[in-house]
Coordinates of C-alpha atoms and ligand atoms in Angstrom, one line a residue:
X200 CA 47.8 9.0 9.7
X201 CA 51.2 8.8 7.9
X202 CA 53.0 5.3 8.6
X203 CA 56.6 5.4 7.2
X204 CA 59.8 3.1 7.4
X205 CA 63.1 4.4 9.3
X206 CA 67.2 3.7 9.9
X207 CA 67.5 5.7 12.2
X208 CA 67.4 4.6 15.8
X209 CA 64.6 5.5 18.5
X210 CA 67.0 7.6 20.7
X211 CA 67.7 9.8 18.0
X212 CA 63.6 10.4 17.2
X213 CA 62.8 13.9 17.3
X214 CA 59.2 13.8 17.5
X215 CA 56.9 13.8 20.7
X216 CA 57.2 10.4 21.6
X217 CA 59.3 7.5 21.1
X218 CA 57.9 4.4 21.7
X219 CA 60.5 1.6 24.1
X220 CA 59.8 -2.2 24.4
X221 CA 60.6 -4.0 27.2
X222 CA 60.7 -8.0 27.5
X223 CA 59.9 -8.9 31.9
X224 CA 62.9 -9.5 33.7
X225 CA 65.4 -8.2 30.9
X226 CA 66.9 -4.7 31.6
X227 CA 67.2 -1.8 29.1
X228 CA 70.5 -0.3 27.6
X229 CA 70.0 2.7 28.2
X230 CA 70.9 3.0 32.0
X231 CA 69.0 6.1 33.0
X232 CA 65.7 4.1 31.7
X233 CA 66.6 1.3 33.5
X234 CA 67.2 3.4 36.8
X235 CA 63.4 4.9 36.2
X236 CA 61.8 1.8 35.2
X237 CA 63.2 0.2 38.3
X238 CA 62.3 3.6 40.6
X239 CA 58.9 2.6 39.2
X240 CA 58.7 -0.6 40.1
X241 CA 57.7 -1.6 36.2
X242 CA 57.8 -5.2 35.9
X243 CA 57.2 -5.2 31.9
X244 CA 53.9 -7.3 32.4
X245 CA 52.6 -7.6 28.7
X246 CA 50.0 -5.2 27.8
X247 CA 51.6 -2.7 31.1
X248 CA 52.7 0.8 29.9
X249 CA 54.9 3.6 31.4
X250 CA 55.2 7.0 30.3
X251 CA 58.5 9.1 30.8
X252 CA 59.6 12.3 30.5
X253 CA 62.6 13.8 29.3
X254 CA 64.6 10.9 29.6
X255 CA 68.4 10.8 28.8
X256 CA 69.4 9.5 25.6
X257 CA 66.0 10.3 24.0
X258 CA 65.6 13.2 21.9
X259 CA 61.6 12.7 21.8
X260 CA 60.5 14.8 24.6
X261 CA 58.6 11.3 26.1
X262 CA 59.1 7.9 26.1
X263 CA 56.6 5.3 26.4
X264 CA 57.5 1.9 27.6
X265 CA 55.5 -1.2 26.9
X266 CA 56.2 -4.2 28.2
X267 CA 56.1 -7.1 26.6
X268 CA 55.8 -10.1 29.3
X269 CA 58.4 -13.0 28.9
X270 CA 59.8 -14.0 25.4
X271 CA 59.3 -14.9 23.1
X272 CA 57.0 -12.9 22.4
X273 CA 54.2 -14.4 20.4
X274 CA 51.5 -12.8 17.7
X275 CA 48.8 -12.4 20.3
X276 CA 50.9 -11.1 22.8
X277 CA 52.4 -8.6 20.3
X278 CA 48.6 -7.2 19.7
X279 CA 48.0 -6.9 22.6
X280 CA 50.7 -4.7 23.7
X281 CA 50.0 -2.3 20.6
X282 CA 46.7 -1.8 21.4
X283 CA 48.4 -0.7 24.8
X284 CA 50.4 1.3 23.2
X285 CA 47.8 2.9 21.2
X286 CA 45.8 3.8 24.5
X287 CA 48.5 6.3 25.6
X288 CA 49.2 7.6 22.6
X289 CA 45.7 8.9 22.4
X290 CA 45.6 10.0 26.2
X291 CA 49.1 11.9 25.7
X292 CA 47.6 13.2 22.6
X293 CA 50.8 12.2 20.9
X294 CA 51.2 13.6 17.5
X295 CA 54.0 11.7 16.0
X296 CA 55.9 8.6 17.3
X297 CA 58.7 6.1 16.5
X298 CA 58.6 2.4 17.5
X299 CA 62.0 -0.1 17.5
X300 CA 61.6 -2.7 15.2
X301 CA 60.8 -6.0 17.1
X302 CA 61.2 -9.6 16.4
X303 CA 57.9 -11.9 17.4
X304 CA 57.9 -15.5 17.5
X305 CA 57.1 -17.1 14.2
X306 CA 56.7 -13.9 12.1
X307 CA 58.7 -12.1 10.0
X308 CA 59.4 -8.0 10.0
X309 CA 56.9 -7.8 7.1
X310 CA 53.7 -9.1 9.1
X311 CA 55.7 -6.8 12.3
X312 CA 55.0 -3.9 10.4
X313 CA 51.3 -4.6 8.3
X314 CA 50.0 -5.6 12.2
X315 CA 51.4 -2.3 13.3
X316 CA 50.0 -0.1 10.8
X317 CA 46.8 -1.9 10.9
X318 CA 45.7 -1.5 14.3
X319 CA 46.7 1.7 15.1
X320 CA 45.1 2.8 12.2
X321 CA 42.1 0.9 13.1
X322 CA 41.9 2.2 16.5
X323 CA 41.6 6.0 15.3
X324 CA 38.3 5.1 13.9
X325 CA 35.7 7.1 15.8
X326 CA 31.9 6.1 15.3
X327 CA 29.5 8.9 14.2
X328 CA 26.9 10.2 16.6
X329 CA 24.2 11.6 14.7
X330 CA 23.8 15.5 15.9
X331 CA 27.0 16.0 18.0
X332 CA 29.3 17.7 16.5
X333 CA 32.3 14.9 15.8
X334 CA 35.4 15.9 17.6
X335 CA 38.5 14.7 16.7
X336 CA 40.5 12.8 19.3
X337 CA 42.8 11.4 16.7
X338 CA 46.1 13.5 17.0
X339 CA 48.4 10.4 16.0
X340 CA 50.0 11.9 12.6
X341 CA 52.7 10.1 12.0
X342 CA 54.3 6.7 12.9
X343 CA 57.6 5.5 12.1
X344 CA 58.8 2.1 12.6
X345 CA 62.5 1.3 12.5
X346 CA 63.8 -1.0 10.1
X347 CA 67.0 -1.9 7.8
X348 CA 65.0 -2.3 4.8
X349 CA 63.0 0.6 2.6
X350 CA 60.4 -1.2 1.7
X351 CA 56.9 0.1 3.0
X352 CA 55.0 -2.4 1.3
X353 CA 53.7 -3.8 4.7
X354 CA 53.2 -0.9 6.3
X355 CA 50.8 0.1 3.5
X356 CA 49.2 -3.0 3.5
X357 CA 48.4 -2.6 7.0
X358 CA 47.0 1.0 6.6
X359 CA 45.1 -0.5 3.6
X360 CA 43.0 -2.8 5.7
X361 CA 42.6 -0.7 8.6
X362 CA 40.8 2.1 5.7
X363 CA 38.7 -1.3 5.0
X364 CA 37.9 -1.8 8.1
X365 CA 37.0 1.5 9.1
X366 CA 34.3 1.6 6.2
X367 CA 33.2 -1.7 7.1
X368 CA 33.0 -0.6 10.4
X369 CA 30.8 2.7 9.5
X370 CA 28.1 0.9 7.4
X371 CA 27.8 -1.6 10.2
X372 CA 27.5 1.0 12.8
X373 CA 25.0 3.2 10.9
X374 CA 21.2 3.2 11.8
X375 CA 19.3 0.9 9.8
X376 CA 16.7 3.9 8.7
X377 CA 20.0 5.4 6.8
X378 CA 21.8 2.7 6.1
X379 CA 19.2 1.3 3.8
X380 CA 19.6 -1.8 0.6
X381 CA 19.5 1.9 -1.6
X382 CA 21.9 3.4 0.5
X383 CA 24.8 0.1 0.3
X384 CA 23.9 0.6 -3.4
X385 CA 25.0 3.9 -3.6
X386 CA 27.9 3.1 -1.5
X387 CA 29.0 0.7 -4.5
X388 CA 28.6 3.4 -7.1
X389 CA 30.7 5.9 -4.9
X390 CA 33.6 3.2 -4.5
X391 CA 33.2 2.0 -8.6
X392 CA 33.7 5.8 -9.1
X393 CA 36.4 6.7 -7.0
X394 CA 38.3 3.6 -7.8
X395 CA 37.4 3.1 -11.3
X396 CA 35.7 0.1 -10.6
X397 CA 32.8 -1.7 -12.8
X398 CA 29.4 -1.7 -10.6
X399 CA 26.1 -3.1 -11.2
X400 CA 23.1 -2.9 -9.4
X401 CA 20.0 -4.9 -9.9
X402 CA 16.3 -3.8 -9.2
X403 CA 13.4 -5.9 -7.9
X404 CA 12.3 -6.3 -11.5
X405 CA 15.8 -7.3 -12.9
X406 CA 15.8 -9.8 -10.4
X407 CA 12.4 -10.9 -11.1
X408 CA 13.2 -11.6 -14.7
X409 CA 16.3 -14.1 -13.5
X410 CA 14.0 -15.9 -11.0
X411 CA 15.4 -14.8 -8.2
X412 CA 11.8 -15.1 -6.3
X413 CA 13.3 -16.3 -3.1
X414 CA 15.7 -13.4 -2.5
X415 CA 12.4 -11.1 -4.1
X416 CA 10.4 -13.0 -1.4
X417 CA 12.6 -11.7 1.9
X418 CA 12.0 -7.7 0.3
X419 CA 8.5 -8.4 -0.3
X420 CA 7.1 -6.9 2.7
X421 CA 9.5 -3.9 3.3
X422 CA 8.8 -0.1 1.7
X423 CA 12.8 -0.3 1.0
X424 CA 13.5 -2.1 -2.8
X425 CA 15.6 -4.8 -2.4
X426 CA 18.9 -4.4 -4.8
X427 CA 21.5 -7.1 -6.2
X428 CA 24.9 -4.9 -6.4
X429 CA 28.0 -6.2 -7.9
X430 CA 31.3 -4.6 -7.5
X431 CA 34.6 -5.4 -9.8
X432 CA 38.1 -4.6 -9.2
X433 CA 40.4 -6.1 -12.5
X434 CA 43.7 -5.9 -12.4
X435 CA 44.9 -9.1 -13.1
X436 CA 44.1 -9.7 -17.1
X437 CA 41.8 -12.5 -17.5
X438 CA 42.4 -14.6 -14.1
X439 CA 39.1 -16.1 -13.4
X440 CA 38.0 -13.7 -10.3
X441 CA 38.1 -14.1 -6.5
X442 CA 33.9 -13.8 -5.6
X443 CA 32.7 -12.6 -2.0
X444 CA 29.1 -12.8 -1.7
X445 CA 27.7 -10.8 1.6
X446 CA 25.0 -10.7 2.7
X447 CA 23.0 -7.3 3.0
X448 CA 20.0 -7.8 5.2
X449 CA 20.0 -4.0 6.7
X450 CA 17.4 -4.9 9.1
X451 CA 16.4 -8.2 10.0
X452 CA 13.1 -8.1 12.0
X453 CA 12.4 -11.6 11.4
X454 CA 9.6 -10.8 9.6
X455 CA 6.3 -12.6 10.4
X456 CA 8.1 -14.8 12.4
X457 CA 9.1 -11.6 14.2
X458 CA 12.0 -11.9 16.7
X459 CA 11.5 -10.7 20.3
X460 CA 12.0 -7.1 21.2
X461 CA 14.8 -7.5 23.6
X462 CA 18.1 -6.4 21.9
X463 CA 16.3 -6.4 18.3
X464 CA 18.5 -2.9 17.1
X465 CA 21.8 -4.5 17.4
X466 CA 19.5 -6.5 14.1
X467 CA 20.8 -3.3 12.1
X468 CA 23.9 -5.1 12.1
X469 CA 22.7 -8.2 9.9
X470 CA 24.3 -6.2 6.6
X471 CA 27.6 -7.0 7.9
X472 CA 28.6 -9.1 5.3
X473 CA 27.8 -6.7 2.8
X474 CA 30.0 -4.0 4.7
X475 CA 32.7 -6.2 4.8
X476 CA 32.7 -7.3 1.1
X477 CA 32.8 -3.6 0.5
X478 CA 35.7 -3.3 2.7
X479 CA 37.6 -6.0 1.5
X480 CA 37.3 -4.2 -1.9
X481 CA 38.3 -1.1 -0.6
X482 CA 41.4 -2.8 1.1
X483 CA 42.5 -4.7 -1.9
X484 CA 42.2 -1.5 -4.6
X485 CA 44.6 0.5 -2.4
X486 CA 46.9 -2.0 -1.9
X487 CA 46.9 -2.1 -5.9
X488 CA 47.0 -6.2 -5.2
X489 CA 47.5 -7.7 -8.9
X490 CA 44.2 -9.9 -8.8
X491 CA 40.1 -10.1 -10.0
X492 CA 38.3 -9.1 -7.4
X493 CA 34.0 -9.4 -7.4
X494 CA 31.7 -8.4 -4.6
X495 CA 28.3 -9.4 -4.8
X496 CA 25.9 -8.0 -2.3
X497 CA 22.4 -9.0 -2.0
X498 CA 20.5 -6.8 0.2
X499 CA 17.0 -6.6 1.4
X500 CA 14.9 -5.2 4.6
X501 CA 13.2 -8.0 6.6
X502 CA 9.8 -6.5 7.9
X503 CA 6.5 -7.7 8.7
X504 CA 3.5 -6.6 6.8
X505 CA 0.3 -7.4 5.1
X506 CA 2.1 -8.2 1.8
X507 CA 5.5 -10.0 3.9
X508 CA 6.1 -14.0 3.0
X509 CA 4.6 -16.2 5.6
X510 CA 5.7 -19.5 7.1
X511 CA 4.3 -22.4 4.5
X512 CA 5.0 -19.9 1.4
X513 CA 6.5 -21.9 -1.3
X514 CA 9.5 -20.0 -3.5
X515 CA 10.9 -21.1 -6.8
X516 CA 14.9 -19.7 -6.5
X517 CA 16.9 -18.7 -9.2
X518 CA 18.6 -22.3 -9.7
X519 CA 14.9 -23.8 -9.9
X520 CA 14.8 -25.6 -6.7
X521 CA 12.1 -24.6 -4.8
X522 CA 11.7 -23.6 -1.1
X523 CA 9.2 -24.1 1.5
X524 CA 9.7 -21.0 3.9
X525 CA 9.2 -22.3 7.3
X526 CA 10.7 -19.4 9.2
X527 CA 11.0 -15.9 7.9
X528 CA 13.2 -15.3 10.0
X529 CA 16.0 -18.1 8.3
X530 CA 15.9 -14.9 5.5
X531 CA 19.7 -14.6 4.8
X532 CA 19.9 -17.8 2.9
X533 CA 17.3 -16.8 0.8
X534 CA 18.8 -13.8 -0.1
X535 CA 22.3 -15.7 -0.6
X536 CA 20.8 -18.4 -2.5
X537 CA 19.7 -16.5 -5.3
X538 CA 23.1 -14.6 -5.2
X539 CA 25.3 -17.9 -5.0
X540 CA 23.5 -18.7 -8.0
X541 CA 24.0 -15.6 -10.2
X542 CA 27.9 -15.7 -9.3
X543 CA 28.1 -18.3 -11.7
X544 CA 28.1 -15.9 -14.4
X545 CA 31.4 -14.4 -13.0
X546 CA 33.2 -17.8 -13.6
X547 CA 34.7 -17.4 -10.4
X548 CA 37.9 -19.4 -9.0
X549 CA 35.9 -19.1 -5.7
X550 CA 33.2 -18.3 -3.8
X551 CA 33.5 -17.4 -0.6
X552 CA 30.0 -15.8 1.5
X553 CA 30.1 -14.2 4.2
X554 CA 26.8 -13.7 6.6
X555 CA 25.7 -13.0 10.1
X556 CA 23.7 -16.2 9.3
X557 CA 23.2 -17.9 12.4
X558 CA 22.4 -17.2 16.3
X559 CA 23.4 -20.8 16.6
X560 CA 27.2 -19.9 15.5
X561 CA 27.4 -17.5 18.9
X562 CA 26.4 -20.5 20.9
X563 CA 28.8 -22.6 18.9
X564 CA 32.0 -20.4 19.1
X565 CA 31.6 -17.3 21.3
X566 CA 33.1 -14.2 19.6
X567 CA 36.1 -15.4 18.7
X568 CA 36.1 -17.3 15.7
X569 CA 34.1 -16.8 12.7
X570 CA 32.6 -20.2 11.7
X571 CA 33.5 -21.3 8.2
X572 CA 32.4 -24.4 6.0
X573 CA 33.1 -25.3 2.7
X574 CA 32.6 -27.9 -0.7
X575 CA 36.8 -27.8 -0.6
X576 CA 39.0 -28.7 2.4
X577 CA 41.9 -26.8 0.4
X578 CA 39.4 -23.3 0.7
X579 CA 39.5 -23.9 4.4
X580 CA 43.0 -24.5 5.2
X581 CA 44.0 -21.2 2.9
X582 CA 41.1 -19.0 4.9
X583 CA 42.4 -20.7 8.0
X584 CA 46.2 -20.3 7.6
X585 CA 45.0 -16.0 6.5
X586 CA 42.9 -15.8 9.7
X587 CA 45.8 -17.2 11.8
X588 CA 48.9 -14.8 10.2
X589 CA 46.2 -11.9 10.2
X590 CA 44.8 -13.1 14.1
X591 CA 41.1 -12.8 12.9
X592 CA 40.6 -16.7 12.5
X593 CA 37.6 -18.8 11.7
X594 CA 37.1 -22.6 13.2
X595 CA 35.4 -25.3 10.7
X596 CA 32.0 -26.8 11.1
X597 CA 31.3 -29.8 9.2
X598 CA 29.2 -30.0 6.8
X599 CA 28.1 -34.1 6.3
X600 CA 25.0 -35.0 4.5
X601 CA 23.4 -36.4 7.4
X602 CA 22.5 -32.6 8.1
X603 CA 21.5 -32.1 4.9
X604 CA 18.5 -34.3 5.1
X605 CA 17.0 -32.2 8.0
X606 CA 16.3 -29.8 5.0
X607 CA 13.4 -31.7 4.1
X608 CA 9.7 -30.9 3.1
X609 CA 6.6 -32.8 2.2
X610 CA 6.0 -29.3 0.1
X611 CA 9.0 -28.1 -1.8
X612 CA 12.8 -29.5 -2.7
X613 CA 13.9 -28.1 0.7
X614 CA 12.7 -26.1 3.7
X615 CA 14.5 -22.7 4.6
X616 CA 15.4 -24.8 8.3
X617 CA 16.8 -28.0 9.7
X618 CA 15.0 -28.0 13.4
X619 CA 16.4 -27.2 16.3
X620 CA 19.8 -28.9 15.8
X621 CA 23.0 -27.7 14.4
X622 CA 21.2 -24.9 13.0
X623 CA 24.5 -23.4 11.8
X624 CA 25.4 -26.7 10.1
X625 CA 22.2 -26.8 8.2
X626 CA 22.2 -23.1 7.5
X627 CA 25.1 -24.1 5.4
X628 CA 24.1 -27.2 3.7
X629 CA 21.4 -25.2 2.3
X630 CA 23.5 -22.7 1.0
X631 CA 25.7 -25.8 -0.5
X632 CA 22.8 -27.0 -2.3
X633 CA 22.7 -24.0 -4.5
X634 CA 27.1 -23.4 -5.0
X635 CA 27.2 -27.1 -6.5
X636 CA 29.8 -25.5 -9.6
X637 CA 32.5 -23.8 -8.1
X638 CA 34.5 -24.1 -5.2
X639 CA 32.9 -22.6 -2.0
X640 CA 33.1 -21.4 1.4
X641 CA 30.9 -19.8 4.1
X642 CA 32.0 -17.7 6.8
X643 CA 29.2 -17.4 9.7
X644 CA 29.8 -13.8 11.7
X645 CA 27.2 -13.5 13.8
X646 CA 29.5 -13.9 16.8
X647 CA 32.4 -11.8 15.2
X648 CA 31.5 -8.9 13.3
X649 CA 30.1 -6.5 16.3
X650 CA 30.3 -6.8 19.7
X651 CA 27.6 -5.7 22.2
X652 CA 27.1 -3.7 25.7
X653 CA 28.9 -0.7 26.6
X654 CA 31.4 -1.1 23.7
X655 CA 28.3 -1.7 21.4
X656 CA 29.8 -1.3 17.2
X657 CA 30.7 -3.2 14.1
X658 CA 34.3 -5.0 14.8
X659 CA 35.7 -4.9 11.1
X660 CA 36.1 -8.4 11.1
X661 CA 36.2 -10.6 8.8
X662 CA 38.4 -8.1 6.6
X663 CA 41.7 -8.6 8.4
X664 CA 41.5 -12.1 7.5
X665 CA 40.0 -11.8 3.7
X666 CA 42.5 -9.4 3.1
X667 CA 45.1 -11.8 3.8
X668 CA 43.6 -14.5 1.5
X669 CA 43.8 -12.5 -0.9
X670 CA 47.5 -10.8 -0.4
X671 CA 47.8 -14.8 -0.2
X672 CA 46.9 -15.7 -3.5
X673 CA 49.1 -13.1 -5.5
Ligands
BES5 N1 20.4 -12.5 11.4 C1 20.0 -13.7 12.1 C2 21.2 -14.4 12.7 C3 21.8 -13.7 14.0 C4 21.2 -13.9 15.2 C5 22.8 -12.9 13.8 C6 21.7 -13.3 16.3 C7 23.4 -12.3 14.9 C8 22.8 -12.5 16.2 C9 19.4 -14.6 11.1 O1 18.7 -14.1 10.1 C10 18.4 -15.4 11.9 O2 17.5 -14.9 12.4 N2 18.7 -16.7 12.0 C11 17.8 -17.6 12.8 C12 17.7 -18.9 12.1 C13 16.6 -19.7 12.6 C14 15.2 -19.1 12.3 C15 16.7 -21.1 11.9 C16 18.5 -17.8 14.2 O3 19.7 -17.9 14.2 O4 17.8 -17.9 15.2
MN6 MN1 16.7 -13.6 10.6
ZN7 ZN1 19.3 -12.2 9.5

């Protein structure tokens, strides 16, 4: 799909479709579409579409009016009638089209146009079904969006993360027998290669000679070596780097503390951290951004088995704390311990992890908001003011030390749970135990990065919104 900038107005498009919006209770300009919009009885609802034919004025052979509801016309809003638009595009099979420029409340042309590009890029992406024959249903070729400047920057930016997205989306959608911790390695080496990138992959007994025996203690019980890949992207001299941590469980079982059956393979999906981190890197090299970029992913299989940790195991971690495993199911923070701990080699500027760490965040927020929490109140308002401008936001947890103490044991510094209670709360103080030397924040999406039922698939999410940080700090 080819985005591009024009002058020229949408009347004059000669391409299959030119795309009209339409505020509720304002008429059009052009008088013969305002004598069929009326015929139609189209009120200009938001997210409400009407196609047209050979309409006067138009040179496209079809116009498609969306309406926009009552201005002003806000960010939400604005989403929602492009992803209205990008319905009938598809069921038109429109190959090229040309939208107006549009002004929405609060933003400027720039975020207009990377919001455009970004989810009709996003909504080509077509998930793989293993043994049918993919069939392309993408005939949307080119987009052009009217505008008095020349500068495409946006509209890249937006096509960028959507190609983020869409490999985020493909790792998270994969079965967990392919998509495996050796598989997201190789995934690494194919993106260092194609991108010139620096990549590093640890083995079991790499990671056995740093100490990392509570990460090793999660891939004990699994046929499928655990790995500890790291990912960099330089191109910003010696800036001290930007780290995302993610976390790579490709299948979470639970382990001995198996989970129930119901519902267990939408568990293939507990790697969408990892995907994501690896999106975000793919997002940020073709935008060319002028920053250090690290991705850290440690990934693992969580299975039962003869030789799997048990509840009352004691671990010594990486940093030398040790950890009484009460649940092996709690395995993601074992896995991101160990990890938080080797960033510090990177000398990061931050840390940020992201992990499908808790059921308790679902319960907490719903699927809206990714939950974050964070050693630096500054961290939070940045990822916050991102996940606003890029509408993939994240609500803040706290993270008090009262919480902190539920971590206790008689057996070890800390257990790997808090009780019942605030689970994603103390899910994250026990990753704060272990980021004590940089700034840090955690982003929980377990309610945001797939969604279930008949739409079942991997959302792309958090990448909109880490993309934006990082566009942010440049
Ligand atoms: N991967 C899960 C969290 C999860 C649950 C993600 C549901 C998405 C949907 C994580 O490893 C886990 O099992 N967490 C436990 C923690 C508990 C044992 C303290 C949980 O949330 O139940
Ligand atoms: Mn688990
Ligand atoms: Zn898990």
């Amino acid at each position: 799909m080819e985005f591009s900038l024009t002058q020229q107005a949408v009347e004059l498009f000669e391409g299959d479709c030119a795309v009209v919006f339409a505020f509720e209770g304002e008429s059009q300009e052009n008088s013969d579409l305002s004598q069929l919009l009326e015929l139609n009885q189209f009120e200009a609802k938001n997210g409400k579409t009407i196609v047209l034919s050979r309409v006067q004025g138009f040179h496209a052979s079809r116009v498609i009016v969306v309406g926009l509801g009552g201005s002003p016309l806000t960010g939400k809003g604005f989403v929602k009638a492009i992803n209205a638009l990008s319905l009938e595009l598809r069921s038109f099979k429109v190959k090229s089209a040309s939208l107006p420029s549009i002004d929405v409340d609060g933003q400027d042309e720039a975020w207009t146009q990377q919001t455009i590009a970004r989810i009709l890029h996003n909504a080509s992406y077509q998930v793989n079904k293993y043994g049918i024959e993919k069939e392309n249903n993408n005939t949307l070729e080119l987009v052009s969006v009217h505008s008095a400047s020349k500068d495409s920057t946006a509209l890249n930016q937006g096509l960028a993360i959507a190609n983020g997205m869409a490999l985020t989306r493909e790792l998270g959608d994969m079965p967990p027998n392919i998509c495996t911790p050796s598989y997201l390695a190789e995934t690494a080496e194919s993106l260092a290669k194609i991108h010139n990138l620096e990549c590093e992959v640890l083995e079991e007994s790499d990671m056995a000679s740093l100490g990392m025996h509570s990460l090793l203690s999660v891939s004990q019980g699994s046929s499928e070596p655990g790995k500890l890949i790291s990912l960099s992207y330089n191109n910003a001299g010696d800036a001290k780097p930007i780290v995302l941590v993610g976390k790579g469980v490709t299948f979470d079982t639970g382990g001995i503390s198996l989970k129930p059956g119901g519902g267990m393979d939408e568990m293939k999906y507990d790697m969408c951290g990892a995907a994501s981190v690896l999106g975000v890197m793919r997002a940020v090299v073709e935008m060319n951004l002028a920053v250090n970029l690290t991705v850290v992913v440690p990934t693992v299989e969580n299975m039962p088995a003869h030789n799997a940790s048990k509840p009352g195991d004691v671990v010594k971690s990486m940093s030398g704390q040790t950890i009484e495993i009460l649940n092996t199911d709690a395995e993601g923070r074992l896995i991101l311990c160990d990890a938080l701990t080797y960033c510090e080699k990177f000398n990061p500027e931050v840390v940020i992890d992201i992990a499908t760490l808790t059921g308790a965040v679902i319960v907490a927020l719903g699927k809206h908001h990714s939950g974050v929490m964070a050693n630096d109140q500054g961290l939070v308002d940045d990822l916050n003011a991102a996940g606003n401008s890029a509408l993939d936001t994240v609500w803040q947890l706290p993270l008090d030390d009262e919480y902190d103490e539920l971590l206790k044991s008689n057996f070890a510094d800390m257990a790997n749970i808090g009780g019942k209670e605030a689970g994603s709360v103390t899910a994250a103080c026990f990753l704060s135990r272990f980021t004590k030397e940089y700034r840090w924040a955690h982003l929980d999406i377990a309610g945001t990065a797939w969604v279930s039922g008949s739409k079942k698939g991997a959302t792309g999410r958090p990448v909109p919104l880490l993309a934006q940080y990082i566009i942010n700090q440049t």
